[in-house]
mmCIF file of C-alpha atoms in Angstrom:
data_model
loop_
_atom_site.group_PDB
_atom_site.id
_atom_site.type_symbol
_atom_site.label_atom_id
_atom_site.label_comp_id
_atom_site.label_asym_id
_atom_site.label_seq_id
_atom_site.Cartn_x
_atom_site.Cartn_y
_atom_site.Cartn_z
ATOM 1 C CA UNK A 1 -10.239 -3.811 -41.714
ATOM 2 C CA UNK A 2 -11.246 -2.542 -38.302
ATOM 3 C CA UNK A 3 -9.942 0.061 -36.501
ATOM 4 C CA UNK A 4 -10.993 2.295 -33.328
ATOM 5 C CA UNK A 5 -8.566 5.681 -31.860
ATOM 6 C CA UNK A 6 -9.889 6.441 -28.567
ATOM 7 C CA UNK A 7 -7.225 8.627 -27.918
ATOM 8 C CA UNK A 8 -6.634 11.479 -26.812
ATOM 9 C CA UNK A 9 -7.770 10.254 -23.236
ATOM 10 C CA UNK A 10 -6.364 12.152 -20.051
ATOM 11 C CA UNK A 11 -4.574 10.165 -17.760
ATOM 12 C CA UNK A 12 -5.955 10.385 -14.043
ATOM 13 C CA UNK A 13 -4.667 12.897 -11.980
ATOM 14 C CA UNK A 14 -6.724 13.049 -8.082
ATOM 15 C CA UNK A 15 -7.542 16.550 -7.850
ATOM 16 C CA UNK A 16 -7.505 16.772 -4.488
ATOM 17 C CA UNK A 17 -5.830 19.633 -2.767
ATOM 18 C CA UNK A 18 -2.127 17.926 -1.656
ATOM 19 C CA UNK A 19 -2.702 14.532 -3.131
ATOM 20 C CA UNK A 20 0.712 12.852 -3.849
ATOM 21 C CA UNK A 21 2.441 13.221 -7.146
ATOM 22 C CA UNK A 22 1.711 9.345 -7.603
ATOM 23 C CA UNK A 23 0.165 6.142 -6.705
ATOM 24 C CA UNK A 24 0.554 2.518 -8.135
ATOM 25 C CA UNK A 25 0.144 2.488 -11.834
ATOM 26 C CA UNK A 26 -2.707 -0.305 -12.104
ATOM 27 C CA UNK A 27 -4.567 1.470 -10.006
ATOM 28 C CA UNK A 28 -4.066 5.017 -12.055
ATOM 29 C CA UNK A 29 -4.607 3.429 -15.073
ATOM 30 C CA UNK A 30 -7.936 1.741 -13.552
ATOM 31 C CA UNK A 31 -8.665 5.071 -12.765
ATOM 32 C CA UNK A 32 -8.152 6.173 -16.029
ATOM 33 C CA UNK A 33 -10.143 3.571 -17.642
ATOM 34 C CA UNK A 34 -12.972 4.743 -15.665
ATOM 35 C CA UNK A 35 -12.706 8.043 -16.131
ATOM 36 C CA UNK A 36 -12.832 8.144 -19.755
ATOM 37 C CA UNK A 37 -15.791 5.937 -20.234
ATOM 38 C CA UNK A 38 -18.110 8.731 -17.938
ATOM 39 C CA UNK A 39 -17.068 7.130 -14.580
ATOM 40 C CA UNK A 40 -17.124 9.188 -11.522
ATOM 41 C CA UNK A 41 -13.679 8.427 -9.687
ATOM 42 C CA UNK A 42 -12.956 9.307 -6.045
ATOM 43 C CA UNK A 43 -9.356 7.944 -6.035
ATOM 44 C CA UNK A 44 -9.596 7.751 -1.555
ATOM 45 C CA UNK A 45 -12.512 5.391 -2.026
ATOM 46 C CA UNK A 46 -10.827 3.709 -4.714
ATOM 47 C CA UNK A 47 -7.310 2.811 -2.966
ATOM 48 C CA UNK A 48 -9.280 2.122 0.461
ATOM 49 C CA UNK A 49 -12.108 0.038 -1.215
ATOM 50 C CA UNK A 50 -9.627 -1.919 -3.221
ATOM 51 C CA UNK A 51 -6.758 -2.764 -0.432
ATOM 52 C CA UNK A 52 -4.308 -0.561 -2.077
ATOM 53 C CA UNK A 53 -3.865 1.816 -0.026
ATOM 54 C CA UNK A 54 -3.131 -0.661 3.284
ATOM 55 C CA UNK A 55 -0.137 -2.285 1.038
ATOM 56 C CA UNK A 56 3.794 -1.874 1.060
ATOM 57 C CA UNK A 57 6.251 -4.306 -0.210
ATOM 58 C CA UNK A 58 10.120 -3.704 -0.425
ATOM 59 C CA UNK A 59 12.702 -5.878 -2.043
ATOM 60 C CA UNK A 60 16.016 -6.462 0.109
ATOM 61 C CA UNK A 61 17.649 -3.648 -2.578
ATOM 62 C CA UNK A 62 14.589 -1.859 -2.893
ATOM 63 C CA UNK A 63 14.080 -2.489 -6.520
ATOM 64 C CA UNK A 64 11.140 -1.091 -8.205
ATOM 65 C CA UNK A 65 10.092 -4.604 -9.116
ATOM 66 C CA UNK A 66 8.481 -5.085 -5.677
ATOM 67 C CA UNK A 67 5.308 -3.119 -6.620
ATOM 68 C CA UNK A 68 4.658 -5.496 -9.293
ATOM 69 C CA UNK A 69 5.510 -8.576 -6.732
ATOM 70 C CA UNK A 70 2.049 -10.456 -5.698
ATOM 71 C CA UNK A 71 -0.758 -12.259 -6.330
ATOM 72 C CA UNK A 72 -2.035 -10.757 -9.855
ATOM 73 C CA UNK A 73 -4.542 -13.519 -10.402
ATOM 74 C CA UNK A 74 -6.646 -12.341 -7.353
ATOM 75 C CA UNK A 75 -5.479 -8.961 -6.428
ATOM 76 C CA UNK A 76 -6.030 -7.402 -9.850
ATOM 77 C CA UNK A 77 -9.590 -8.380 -10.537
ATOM 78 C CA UNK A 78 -10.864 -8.044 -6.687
ATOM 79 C CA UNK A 79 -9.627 -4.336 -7.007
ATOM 80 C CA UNK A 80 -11.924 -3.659 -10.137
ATOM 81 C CA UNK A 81 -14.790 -5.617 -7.900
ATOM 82 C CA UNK A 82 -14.113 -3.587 -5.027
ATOM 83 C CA UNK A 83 -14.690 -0.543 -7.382
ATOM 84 C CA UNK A 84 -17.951 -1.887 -7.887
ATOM 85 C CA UNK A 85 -17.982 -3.224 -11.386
ATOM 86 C CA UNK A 86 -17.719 -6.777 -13.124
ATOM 87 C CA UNK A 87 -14.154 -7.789 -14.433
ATOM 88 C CA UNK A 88 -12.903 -9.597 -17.454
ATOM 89 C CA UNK A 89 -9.317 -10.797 -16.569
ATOM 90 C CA UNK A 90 -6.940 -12.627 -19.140
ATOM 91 C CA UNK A 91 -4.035 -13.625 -17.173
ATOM 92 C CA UNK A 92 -0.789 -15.828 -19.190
ATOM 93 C CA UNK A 93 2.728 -16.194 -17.526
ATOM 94 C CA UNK A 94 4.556 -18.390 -19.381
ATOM 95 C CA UNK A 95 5.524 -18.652 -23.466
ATOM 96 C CA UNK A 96 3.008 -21.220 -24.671
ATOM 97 C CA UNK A 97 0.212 -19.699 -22.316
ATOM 98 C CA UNK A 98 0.834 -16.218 -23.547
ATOM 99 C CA UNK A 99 0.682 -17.228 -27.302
ATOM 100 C CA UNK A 100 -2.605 -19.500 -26.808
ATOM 101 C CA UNK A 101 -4.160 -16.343 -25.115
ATOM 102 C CA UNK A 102 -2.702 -13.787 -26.801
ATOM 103 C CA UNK A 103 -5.887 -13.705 -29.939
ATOM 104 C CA UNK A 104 -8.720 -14.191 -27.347
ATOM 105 C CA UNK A 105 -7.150 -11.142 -25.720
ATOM 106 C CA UNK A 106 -6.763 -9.080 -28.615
ATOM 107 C CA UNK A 107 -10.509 -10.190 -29.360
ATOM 108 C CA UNK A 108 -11.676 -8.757 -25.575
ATOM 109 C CA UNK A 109 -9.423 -5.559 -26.166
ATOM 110 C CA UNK A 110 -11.701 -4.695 -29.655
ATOM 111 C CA UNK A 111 -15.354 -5.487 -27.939
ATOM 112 C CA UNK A 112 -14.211 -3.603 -25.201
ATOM 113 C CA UNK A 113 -12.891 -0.154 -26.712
ATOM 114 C CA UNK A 114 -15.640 -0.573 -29.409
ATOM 115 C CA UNK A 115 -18.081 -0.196 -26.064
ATOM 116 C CA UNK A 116 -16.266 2.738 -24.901
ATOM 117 C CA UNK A 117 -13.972 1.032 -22.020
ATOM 118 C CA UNK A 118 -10.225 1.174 -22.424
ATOM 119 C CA UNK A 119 -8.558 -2.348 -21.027
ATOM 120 C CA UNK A 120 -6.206 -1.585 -18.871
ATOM 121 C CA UNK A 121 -2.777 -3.855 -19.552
ATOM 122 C CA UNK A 122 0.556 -4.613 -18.056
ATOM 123 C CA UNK A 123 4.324 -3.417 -19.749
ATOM 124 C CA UNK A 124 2.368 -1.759 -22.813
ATOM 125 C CA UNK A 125 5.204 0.612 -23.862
ATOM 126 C CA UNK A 126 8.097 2.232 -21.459
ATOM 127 C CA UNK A 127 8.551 1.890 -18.240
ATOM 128 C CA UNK A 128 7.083 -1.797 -17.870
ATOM 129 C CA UNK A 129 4.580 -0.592 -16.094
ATOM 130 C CA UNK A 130 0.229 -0.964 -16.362
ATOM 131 C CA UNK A 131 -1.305 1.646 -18.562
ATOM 132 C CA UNK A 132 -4.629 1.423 -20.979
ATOM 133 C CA UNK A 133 -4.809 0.328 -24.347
ATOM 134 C CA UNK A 134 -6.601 3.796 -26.178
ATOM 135 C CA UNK A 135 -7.246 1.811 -29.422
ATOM 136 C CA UNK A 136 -6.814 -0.318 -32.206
ATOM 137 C CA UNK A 137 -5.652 -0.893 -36.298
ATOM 138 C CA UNK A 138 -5.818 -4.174 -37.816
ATOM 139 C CA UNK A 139 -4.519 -3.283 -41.166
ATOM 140 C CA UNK A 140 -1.421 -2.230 -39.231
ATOM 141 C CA UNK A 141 -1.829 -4.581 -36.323
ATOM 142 C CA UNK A 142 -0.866 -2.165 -34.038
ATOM 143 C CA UNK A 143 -2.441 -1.165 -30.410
ATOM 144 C CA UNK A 144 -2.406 2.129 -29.265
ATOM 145 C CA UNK A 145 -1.259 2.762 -25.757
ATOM 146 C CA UNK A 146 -0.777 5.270 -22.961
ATOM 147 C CA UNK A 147 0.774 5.620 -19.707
ATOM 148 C CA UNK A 148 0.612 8.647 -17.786
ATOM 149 C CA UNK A 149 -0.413 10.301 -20.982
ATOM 150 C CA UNK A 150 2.564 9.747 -23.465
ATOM 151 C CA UNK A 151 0.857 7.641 -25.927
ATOM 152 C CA UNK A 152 3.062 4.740 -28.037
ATOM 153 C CA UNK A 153 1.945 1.884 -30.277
ATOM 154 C CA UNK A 154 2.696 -1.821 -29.861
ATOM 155 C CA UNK A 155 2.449 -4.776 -32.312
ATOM 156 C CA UNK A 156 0.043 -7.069 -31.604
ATOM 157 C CA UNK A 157 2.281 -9.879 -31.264
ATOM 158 C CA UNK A 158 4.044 -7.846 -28.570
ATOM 159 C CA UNK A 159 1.458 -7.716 -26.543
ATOM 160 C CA UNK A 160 3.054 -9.897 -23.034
ATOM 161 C CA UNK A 161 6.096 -9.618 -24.991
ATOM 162 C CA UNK A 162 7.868 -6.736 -24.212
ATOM 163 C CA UNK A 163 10.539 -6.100 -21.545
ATOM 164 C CA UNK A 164 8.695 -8.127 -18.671
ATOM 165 C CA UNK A 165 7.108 -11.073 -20.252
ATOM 166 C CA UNK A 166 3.631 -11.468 -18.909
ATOM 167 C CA UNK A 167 0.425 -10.857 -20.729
ATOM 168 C CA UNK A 168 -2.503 -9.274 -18.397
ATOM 169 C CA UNK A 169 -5.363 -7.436 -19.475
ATOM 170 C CA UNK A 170 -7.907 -5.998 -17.362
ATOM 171 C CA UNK A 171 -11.694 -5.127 -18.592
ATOM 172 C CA UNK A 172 -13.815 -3.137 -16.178
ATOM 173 C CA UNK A 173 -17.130 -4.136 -17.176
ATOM 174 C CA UNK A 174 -20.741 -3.297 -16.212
ATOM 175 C CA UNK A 175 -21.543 -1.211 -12.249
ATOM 176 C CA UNK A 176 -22.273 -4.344 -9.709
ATOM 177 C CA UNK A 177 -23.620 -2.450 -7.066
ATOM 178 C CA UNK A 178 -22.604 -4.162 -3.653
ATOM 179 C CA UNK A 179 -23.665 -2.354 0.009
ATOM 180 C CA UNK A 180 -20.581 -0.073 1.693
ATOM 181 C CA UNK A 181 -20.592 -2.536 4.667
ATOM 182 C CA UNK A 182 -19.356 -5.129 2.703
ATOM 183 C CA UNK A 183 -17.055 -2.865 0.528
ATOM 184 C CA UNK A 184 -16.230 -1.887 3.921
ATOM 185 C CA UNK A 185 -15.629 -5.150 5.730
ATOM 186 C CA UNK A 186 -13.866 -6.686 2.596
ATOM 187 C CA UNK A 187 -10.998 -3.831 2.470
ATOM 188 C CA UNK A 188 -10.851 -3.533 6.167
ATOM 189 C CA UNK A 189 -9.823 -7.756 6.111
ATOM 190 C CA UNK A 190 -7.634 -6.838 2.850
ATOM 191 C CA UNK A 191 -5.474 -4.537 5.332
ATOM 192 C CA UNK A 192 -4.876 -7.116 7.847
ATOM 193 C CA UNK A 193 -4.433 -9.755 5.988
ATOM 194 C CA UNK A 194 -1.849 -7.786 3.734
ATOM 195 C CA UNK A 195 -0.300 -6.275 6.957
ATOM 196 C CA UNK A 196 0.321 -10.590 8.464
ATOM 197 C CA UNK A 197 1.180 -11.222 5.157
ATOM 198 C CA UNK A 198 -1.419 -13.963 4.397
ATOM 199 C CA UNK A 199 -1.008 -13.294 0.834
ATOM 200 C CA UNK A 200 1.183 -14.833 -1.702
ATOM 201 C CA UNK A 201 4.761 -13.027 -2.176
ATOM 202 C CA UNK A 202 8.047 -13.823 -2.972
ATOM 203 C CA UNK A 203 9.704 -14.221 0.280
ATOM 204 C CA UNK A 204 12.186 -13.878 1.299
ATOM 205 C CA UNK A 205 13.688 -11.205 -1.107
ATOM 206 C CA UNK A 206 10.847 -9.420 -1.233
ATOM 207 C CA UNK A 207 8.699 -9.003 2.177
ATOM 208 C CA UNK A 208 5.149 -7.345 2.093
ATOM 209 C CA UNK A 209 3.020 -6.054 4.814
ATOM 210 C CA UNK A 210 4.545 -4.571 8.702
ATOM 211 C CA UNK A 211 7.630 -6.528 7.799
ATOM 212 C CA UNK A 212 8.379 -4.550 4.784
ATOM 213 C CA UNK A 213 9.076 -1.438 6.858
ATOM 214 C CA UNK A 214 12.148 -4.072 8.336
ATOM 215 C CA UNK A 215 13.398 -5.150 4.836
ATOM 216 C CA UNK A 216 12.768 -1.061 3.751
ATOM 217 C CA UNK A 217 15.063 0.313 6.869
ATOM 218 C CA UNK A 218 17.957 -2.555 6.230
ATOM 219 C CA UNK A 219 18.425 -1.640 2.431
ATOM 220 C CA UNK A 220 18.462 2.069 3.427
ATOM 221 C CA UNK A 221 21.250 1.058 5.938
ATOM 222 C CA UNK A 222 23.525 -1.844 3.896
ATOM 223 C CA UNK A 223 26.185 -1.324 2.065
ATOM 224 C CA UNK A 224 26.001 1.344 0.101
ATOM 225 C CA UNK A 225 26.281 -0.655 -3.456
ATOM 226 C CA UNK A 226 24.050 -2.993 -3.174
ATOM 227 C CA UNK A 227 20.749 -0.635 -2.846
ATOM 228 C CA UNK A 228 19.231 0.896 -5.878
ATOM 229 C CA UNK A 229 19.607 4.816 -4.596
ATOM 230 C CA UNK A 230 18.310 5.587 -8.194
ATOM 231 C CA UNK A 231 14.865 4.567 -7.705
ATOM 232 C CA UNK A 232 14.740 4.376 -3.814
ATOM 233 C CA UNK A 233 12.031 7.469 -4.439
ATOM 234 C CA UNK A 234 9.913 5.578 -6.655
ATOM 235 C CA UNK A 235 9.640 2.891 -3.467
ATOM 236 C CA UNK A 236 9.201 6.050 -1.403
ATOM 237 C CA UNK A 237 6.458 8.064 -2.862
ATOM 238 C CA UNK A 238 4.444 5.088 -3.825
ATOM 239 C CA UNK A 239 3.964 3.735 -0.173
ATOM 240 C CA UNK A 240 3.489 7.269 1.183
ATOM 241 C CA UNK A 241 1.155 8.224 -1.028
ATOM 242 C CA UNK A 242 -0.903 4.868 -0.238
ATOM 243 C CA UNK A 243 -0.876 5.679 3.445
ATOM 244 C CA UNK A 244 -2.142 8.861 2.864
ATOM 245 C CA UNK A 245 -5.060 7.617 1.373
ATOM 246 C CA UNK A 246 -5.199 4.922 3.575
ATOM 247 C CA UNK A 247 -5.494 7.731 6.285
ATOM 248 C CA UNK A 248 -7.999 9.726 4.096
ATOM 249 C CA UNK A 249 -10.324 6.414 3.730
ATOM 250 C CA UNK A 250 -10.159 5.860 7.446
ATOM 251 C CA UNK A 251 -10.883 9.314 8.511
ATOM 252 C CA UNK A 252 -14.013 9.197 6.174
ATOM 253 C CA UNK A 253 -15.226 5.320 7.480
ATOM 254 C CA UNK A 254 -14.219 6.640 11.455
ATOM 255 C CA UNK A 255 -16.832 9.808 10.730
ATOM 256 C CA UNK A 256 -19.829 7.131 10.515
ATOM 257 C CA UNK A 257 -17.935 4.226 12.336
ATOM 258 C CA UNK A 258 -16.440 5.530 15.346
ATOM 259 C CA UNK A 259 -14.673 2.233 16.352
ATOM 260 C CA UNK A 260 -12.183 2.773 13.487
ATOM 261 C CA UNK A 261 -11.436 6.104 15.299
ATOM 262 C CA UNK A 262 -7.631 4.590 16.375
ATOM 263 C CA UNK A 263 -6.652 3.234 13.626
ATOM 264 C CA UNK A 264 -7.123 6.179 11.333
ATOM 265 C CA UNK A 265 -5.490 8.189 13.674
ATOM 266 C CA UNK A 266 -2.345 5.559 13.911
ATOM 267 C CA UNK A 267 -2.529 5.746 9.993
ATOM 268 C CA UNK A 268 -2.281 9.030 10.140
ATOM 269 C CA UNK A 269 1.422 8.370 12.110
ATOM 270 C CA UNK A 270 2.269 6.032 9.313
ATOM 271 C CA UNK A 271 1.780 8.735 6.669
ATOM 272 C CA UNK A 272 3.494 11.583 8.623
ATOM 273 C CA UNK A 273 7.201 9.220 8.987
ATOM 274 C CA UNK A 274 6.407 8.345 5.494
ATOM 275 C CA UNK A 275 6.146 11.988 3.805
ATOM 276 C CA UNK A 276 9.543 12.230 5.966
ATOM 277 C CA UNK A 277 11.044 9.287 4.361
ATOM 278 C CA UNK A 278 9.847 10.017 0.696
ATOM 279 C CA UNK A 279 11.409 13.941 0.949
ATOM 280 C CA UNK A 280 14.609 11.827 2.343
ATOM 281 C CA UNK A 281 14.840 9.924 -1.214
ATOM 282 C CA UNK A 282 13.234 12.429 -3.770
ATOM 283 C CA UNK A 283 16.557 13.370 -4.599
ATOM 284 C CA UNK A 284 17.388 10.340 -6.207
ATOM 285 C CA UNK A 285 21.119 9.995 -4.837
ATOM 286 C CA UNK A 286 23.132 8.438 -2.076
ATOM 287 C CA UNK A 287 22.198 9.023 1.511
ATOM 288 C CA UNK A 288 25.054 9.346 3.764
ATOM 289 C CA UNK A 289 24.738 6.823 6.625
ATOM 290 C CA UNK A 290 23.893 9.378 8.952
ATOM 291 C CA UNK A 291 21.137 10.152 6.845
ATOM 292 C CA UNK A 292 19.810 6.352 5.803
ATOM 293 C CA UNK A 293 19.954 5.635 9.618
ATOM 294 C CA UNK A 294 17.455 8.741 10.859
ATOM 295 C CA UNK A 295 15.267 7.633 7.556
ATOM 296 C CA UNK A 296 15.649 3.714 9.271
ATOM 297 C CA UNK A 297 14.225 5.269 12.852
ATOM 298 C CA UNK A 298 11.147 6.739 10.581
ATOM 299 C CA UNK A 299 10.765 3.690 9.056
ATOM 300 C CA UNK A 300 10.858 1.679 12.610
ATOM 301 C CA UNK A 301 8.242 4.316 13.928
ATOM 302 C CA UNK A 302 6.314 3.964 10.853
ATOM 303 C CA UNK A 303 6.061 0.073 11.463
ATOM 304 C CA UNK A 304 5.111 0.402 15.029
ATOM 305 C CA UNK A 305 2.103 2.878 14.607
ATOM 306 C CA UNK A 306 0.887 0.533 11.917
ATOM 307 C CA UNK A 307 1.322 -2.387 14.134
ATOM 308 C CA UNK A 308 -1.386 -0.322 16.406
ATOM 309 C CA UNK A 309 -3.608 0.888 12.959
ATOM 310 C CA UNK A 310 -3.672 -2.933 11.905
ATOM 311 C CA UNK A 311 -4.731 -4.261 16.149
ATOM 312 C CA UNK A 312 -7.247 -1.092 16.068
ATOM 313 C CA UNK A 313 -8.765 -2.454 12.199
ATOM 314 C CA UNK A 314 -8.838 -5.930 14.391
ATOM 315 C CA UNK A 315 -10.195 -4.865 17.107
ATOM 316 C CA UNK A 316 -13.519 -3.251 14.882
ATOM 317 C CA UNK A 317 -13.623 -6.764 12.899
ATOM 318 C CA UNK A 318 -14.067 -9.068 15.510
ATOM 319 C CA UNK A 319 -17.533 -6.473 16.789
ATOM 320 C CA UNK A 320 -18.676 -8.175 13.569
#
């Protein structure tokens, strides 16, 4: 019977010069993907180009959850397309859906690493996270998985099974060339829309865009009990680290489009609180509530020189 071992494939790691230690898994492990099938990857074009790097969601106890919280159906595809390359999504929420779709996705995830591209795939091994799917055995009907380079195996009846029960597979297929001003154009309306939340989201215990900053600075300041102090870094580093790129992305579009001059610049506020409020939580424990409250006034400044980044991204769009 068949069987294909891609592995061992390096996980993507930006080697920029001060990069953050992290960004969202999907879009490492689309990165990763890319990477191993000959891709060049610029990881500031890809978070600007795809939206990610304009997002920030927080749950009212800032659990981790929230950076799995949103539309999958159309946000994980349009990143790949924003990448510049055709997408194969197979997308099944509940029981019934997952075990109709479940062979037709195992079929996609053999064509696809017997061409050389590893599917990227939600809650693969631990943490329930999105990694890439290195290869294959049918004799053993086992996949072979990795996630930030620690490689596991799952059955193949566990794939959508596992902790978090959804089953979503992502194929980055052939280049589809599309012109920078629409890559452009597309991610700058991503931002805004994100940032007036005209995207789906669970509201209101979960609240994306400028009013996440809000639901952020609250949990920091509640009752001590009831916020998840354990992983308040994780919701830290992620939404730094996307604002820095964001800033990176805007510095780079401002240099040939000077009109997007103030928002990079207000970006570039956004990251600075940010880095402030990620070194407040690295530690993993309790803030005292003198603490929480002077990481709350980042988080309030943070919000308010978005507010102008997001009026300044406007402001370009409506020049047309």
């Amino acid at each position: 019977m068949p069987r294909k071992d891609a592995s061992p494939v390096a996980w993507y790691r930006d080697p920029t010069k001060d990069a953050p230690p992290l960004v969202h898994s999907y879009v490492a492990a689309l990165a990763t993907s890319l990477q191993a099938r000959g891709e060049p990857v610029d990881l500031t074009e890809l978070m600007g180009a795809s939206g990610w790097a304009f997002r920030i969601i927080a749950h009212e106890d800032l659990c981790p959850s929230a950076t799995s919280v949103f539309d999958w159906g159309t946000i994980l595809p349009e990143t790949v397309r924003q990448a510049g390359y055709e997408v194969t999504h197979l997308l099944a929420f509940g029981k019934e859906q997952r075990q109709e779709l479940r062979p037709q996705a195992l079929d996609a995830i053999r064509t696809a690493l017997d061409g050389g591209t590893l599917p990227v795939a939600w809650d693969i091994q631990e943490p329930p996270e999105w990694g890439v799917i290195t290869g294959y055995d049918d004799d053993a009907r086992l996949l072979q998985t990795q996630y930030e380079g620690r490689p596991a195996t799952l059955p193949y009846g566990g794939l959508g099974e596992r902790e978090i029960a959804l089953l979503s597979v992502i194929i980055p297929g052939r280049s589809q060339p599309r012109s920078p001003e629409a890559i452009i154009r597309e991610a700058l309306g991503i931002a805004v829309r994100h940032a007036r939340q005209q995207e789906w989201m669970e509201r209101p215990a979960y609240q994306d865009g400028l009013a996440a900053y809000g639901q952020w600075a609250r949990a920091l300041t509640k009752e001590a009990d009831a916020t998840n102090w354990g992983m308040a870094w994780y919701c830290g580093v992620t939404w730094y680290a996307a604002r820095w790129y964001a800033t990176r992305w805007l510095e780079r579009r401002a240099a040939e489009l000077p009109g997007l001059a103030e928002a990079a610049a207000a970006y570039g506020e956004v990251r600075d609180h940010l880095r402030v409020v990620w070194q407040g939580l690295r530690s993993g424990e309790q803030a005292s509530p003198e603490a929480a409250a002077m990481l709350a006034q980042e988080l309030d400044a943070a919000q308010a020189a978005e507010e102008r980044g997001v009026q300044g991204i406007e402001r370009f769009l409506a020049q047309g």
